[in-house]
C-alpha atoms as a PDB file:
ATOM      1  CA  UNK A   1      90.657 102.958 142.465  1.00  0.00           C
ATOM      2  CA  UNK A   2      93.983 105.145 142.237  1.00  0.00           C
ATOM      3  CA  UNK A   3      94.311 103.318 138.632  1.00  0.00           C
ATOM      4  CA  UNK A   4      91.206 104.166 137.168  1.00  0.00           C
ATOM      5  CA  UNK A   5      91.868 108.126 138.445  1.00  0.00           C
ATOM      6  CA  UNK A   6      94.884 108.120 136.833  1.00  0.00           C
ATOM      7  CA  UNK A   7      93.547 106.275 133.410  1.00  0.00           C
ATOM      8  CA  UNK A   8      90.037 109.065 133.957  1.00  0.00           C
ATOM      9  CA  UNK A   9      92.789 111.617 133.865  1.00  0.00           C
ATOM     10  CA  UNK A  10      94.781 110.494 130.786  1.00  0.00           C
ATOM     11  CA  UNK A  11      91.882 110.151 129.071  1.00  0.00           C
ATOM     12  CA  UNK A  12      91.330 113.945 129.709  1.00  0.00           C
ATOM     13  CA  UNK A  13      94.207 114.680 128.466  1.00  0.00           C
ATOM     14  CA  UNK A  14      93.849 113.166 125.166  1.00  0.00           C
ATOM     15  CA  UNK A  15      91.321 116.268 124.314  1.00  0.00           C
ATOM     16  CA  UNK A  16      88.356 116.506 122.372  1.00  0.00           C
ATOM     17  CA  UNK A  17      88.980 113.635 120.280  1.00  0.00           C
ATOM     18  CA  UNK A  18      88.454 110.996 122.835  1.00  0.00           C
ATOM     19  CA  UNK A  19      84.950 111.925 122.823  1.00  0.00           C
ATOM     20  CA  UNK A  20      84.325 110.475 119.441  1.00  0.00           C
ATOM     21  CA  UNK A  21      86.869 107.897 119.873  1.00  0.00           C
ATOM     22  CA  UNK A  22      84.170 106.563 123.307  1.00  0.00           C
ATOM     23  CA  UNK A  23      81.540 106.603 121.249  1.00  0.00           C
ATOM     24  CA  UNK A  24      83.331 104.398 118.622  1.00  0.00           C
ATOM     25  CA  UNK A  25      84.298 102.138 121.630  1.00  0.00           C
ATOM     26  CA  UNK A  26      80.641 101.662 122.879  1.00  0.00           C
ATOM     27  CA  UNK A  27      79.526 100.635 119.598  1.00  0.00           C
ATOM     28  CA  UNK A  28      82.251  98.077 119.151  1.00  0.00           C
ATOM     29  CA  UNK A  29      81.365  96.421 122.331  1.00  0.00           C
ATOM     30  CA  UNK A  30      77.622  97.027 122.286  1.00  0.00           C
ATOM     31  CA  UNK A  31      77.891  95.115 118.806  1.00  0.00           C
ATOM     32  CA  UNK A  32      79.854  92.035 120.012  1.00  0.00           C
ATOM     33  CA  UNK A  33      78.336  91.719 123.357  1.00  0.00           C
ATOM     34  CA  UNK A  34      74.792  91.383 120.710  1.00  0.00           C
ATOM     35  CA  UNK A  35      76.992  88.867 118.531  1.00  0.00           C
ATOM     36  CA  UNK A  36      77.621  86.672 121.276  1.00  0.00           C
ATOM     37  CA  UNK A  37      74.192  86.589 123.365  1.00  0.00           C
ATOM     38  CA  UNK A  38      72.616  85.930 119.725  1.00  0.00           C
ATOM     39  CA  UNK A  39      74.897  83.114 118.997  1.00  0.00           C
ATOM     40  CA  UNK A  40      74.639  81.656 122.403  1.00  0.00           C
ATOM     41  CA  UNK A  41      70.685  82.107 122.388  1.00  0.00           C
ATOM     42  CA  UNK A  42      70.057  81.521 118.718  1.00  0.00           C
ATOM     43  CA  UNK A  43      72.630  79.744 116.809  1.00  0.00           C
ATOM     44  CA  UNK A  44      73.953  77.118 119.420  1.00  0.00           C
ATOM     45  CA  UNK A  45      73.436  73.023 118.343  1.00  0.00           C
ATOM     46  CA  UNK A  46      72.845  70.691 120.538  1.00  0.00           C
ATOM     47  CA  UNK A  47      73.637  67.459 120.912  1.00  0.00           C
ATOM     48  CA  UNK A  48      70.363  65.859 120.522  1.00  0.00           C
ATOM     49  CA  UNK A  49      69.449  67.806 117.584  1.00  0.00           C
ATOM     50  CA  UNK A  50      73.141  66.470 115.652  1.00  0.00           C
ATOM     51  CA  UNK A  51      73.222  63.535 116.967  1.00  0.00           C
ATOM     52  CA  UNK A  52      69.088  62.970 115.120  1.00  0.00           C
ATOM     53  CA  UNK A  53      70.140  64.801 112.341  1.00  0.00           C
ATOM     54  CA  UNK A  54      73.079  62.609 111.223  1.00  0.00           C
ATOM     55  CA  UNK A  55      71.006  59.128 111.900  1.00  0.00           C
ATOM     56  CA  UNK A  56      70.436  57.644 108.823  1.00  0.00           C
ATOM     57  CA  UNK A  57      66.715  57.417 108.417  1.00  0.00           C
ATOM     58  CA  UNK A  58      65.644  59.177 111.397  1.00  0.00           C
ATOM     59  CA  UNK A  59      61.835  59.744 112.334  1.00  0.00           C
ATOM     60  CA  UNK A  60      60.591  63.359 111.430  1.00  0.00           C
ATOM     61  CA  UNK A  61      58.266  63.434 114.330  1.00  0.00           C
ATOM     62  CA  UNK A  62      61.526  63.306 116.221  1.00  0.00           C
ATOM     63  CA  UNK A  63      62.832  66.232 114.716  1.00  0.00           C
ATOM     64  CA  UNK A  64      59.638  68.110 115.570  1.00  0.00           C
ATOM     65  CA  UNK A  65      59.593  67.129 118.652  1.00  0.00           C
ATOM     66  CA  UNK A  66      63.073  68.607 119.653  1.00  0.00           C
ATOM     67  CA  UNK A  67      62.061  71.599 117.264  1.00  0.00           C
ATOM     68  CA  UNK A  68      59.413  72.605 119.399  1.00  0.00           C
ATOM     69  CA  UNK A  69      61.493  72.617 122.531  1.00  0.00           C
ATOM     70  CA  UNK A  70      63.213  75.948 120.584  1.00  0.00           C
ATOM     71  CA  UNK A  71      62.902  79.473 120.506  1.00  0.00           C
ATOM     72  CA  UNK A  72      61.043  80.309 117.311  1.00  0.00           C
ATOM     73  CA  UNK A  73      63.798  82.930 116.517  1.00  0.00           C
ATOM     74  CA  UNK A  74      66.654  79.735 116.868  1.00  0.00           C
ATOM     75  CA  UNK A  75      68.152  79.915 113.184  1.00  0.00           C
ATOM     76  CA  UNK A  76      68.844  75.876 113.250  1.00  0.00           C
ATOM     77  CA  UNK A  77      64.652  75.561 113.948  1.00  0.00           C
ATOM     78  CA  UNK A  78      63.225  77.768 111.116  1.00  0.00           C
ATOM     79  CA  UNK A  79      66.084  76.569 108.648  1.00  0.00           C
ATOM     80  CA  UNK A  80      65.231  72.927 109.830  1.00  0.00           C
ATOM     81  CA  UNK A  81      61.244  73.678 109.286  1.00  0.00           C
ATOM     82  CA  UNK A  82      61.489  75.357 106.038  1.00  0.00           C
ATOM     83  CA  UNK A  83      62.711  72.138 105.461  1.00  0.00           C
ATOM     84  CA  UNK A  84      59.952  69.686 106.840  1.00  0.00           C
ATOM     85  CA  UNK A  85      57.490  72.091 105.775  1.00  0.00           C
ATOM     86  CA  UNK A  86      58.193  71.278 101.785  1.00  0.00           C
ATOM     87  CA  UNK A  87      59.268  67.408 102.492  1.00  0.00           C
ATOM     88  CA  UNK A  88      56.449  66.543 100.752  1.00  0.00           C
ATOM     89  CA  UNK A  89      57.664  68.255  97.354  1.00  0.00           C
ATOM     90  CA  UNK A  90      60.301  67.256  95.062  1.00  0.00           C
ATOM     91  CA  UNK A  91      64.087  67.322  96.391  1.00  0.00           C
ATOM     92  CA  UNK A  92      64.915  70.108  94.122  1.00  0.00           C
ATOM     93  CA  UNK A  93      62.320  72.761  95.084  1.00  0.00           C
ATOM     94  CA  UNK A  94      63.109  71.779  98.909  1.00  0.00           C
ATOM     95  CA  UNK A  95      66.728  72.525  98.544  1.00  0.00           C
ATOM     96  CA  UNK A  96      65.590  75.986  97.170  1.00  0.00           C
ATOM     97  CA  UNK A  97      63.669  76.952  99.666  1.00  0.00           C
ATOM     98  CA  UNK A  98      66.189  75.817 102.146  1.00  0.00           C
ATOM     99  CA  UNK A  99      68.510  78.156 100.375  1.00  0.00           C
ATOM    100  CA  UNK A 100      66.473  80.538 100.312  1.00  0.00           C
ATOM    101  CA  UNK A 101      66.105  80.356 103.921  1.00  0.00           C
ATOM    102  CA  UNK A 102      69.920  80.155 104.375  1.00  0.00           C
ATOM    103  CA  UNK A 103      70.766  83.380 102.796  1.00  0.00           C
ATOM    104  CA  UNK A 104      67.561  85.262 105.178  1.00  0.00           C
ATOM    105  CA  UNK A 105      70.005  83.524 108.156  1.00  0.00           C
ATOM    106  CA  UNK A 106      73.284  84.496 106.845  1.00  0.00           C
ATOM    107  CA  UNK A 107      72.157  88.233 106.384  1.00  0.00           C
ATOM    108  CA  UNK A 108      71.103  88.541 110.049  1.00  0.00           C
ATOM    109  CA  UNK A 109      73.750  86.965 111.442  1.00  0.00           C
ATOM    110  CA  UNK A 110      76.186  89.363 109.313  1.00  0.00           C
ATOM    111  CA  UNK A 111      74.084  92.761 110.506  1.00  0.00           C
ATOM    112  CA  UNK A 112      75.987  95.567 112.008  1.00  0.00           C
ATOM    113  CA  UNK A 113      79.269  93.637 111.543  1.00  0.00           C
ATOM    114  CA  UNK A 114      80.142  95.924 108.610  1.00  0.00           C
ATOM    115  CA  UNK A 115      80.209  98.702 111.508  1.00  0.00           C
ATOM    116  CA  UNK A 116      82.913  97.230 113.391  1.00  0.00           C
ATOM    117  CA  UNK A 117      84.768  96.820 110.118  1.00  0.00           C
ATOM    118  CA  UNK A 118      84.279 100.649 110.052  1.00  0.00           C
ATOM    119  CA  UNK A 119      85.442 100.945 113.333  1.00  0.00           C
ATOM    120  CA  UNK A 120      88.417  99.349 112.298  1.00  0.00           C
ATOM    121  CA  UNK A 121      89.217 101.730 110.156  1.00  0.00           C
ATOM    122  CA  UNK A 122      88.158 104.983 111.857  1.00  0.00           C
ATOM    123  CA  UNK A 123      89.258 104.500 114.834  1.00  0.00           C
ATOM    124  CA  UNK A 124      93.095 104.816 113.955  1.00  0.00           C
ATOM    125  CA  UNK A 125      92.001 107.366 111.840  1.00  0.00           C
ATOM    126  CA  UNK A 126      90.317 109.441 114.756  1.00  0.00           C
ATOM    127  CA  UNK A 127      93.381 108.484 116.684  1.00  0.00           C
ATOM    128  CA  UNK A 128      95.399 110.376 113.819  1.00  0.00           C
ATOM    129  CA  UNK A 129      93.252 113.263 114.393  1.00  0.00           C
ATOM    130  CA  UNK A 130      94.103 113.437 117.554  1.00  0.00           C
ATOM    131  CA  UNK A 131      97.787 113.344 117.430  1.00  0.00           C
ATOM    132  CA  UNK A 132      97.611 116.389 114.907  1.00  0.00           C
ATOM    133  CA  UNK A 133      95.804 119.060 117.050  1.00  0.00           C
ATOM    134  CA  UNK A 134      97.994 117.702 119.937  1.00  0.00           C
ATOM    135  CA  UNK A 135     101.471 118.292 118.043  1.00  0.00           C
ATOM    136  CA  UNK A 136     100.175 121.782 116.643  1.00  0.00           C
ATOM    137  CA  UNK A 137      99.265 122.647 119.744  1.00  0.00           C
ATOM    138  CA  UNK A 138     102.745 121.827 121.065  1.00  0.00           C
ATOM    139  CA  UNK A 139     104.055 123.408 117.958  1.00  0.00           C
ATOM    140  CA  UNK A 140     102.374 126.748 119.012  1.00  0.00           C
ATOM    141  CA  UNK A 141     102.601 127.065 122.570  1.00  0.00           C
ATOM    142  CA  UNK A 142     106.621 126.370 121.196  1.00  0.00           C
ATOM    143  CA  UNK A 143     106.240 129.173 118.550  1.00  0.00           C
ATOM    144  CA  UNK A 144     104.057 131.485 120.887  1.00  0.00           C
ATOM    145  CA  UNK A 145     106.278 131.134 123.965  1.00  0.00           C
ATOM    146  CA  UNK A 146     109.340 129.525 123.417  1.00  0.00           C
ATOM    147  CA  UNK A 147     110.419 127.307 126.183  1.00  0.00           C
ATOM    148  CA  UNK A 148     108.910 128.853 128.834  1.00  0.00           C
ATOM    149  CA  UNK A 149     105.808 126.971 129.510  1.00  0.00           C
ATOM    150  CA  UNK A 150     107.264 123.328 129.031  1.00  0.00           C
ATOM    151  CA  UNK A 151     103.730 122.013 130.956  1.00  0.00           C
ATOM    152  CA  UNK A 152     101.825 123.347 127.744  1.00  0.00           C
ATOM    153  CA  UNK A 153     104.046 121.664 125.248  1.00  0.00           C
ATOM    154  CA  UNK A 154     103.922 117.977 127.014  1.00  0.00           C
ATOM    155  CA  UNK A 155     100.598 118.637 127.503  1.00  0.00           C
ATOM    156  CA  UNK A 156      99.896 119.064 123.272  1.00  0.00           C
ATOM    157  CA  UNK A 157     102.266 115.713 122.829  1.00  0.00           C
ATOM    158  CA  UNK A 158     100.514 113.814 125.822  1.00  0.00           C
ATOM    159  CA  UNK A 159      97.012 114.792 123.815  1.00  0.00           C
ATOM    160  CA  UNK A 160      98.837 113.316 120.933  1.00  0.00           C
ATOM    161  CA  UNK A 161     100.367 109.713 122.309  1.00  0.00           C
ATOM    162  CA  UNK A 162      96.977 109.144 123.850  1.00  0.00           C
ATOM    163  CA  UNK A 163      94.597 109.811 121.133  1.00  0.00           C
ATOM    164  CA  UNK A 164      96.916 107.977 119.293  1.00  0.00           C
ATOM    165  CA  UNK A 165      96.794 104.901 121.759  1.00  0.00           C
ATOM    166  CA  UNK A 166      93.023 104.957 122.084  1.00  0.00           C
ATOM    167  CA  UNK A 167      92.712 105.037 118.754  1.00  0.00           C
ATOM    168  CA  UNK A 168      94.353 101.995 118.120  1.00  0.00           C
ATOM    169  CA  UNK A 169      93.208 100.060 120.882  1.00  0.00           C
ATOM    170  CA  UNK A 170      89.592 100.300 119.846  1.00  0.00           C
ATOM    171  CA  UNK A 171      90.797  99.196 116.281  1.00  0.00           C
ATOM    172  CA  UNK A 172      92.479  96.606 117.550  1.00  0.00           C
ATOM    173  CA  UNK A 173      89.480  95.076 119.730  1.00  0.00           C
ATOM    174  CA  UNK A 174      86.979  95.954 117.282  1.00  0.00           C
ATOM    175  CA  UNK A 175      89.283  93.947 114.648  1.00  0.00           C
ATOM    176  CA  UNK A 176      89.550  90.597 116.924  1.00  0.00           C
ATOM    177  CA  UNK A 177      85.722  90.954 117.489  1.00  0.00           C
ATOM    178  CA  UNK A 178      84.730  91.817 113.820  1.00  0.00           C
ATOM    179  CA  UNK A 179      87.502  88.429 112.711  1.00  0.00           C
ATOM    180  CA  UNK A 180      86.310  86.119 115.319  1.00  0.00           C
ATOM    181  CA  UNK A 181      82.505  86.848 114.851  1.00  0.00           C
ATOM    182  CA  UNK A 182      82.890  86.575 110.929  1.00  0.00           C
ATOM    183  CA  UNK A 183      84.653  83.177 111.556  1.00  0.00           C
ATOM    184  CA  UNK A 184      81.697  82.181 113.651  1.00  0.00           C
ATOM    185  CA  UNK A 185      79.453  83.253 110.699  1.00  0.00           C
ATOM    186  CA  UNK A 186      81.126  81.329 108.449  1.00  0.00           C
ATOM    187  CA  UNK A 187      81.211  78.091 110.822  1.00  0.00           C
ATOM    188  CA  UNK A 188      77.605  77.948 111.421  1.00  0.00           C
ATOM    189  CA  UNK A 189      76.670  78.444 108.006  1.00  0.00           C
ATOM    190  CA  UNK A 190      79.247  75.579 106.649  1.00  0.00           C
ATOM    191  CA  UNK A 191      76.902  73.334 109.311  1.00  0.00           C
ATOM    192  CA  UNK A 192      73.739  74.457 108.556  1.00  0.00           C
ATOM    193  CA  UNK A 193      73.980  73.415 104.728  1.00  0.00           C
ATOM    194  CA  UNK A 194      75.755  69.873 105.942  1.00  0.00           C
ATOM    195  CA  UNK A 195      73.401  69.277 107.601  1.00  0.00           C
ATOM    196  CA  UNK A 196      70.778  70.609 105.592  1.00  0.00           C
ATOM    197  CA  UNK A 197      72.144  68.298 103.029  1.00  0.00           C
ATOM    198  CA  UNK A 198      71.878  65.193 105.812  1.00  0.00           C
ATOM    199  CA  UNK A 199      67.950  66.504 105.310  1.00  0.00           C
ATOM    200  CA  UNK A 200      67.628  66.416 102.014  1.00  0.00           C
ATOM    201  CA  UNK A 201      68.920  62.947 101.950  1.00  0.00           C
ATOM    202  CA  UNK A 202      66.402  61.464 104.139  1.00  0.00           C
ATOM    203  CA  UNK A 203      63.813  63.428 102.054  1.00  0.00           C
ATOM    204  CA  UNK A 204      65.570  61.478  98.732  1.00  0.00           C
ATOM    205  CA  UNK A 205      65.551  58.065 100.838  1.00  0.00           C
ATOM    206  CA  UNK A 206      61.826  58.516 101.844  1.00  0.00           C
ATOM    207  CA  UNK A 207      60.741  59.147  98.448  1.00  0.00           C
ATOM    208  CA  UNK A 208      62.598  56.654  96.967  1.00  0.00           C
ATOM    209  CA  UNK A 209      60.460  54.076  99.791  1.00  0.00           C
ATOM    210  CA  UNK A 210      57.181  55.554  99.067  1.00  0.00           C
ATOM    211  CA  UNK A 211      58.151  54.738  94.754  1.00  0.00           C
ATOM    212  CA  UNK A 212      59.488  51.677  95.751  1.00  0.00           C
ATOM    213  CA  UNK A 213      56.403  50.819  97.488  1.00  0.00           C
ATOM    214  CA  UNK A 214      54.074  52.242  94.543  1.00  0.00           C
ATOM    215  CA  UNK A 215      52.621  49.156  92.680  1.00  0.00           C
END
């Protein structure tokens, strides 16, 4: 308890500027705490769904059937039934819509990461701020007074440090968040057009039976 007193009260010191500077920090988490309950929620694989997926000529009823045990915003189910919706159809136009699809999945899973890349950025910047109203303030309780109120003076430079500090502290957690979610962008995308392509191949295989069966 006596530790977050004394952090409450070197926050206070850092001035005005921490103000802005909290708000920048409650974004930055607000955003990655979303990232992560929509990747857990909506973007995880499972086991079953992989292990169907990369069987060569698996049933589709069996896809469906694990499809429908998934939340109709999962990104892995409406990719996978954009799919078995136009199986029927010519590979080609499939893998369009599939694309087409895959781009509607990469753009939500990249919203609002663009604002911890600004965070990134601003935050030091705020930070800088900071640690110029708290050295002119030194600076002029130095010009105004001399030596004779030394509390005033540390009290400019502490604003300073600490802005400083907060400053890049948010930057720095908004920059492992904004690197480590992008990553995870990138990851599930990579798997949902290998596996996408895994569809499209049972799509080719079935078509090829039903020609070969054609008298």
């Amino acid at each position: 308890m006596e530790e977050l007193n004394q952090a409450w009260v070197m926050l206070k010191l850092g001035g005005i500027i921490i103000v802005p500077l909290g708000f920048l920090a409650i974004v930055a988490l607000a955003i990655m705490f979303e990232k992560a309950f929509i990747y857990w929620r909506y973007a995880r694989l499972s086991s079953d769904l992989l292990n169907l997926v990369e069987t060569y000529g698996f049933k589709w009823n069996d896809l469906e059937k694990i499809l429908s045990g998934l939340d109709r915003r999962h990104y892995y189910k409406r990719f996978f039934e954009v799919v078995i919706a136009n199986r029927h159809q010519p590979a080609w136009w499939t893998e369009s819509r599939a694309a087409d699809e895959a781009q509607i999945i990469e753009e939500a899973l990249a919203r609002r990461l663009w604002a911890l890349e600004t965070i990134v950025t601003a935050a030091p910047l705020l930070g800088l701020v900071g640690t110029v109203v708290g050295m002119m303030r030194a600076f002029q309780v130095i010009g105004s007074e001399g030596v004779v109120n030394p509390t005033a003076v540390t009290g400019g430079v502490a604003e300073a440090l600490i802005a400083t500090v907060v400053g890049l502290a948010i930057a720095l957690v908004a920059l492992f968040g904004f690197n480590y979610f992008s990553r995870l962008q990138s990851l599930t995308m990579d798997e949902m057009e290998r596996l996408g392509t895994r569809l499209i191949d049972n799509i080719r295989l079935d078509q090829q039976g039903a020609n070969d069966e054609a008298p």
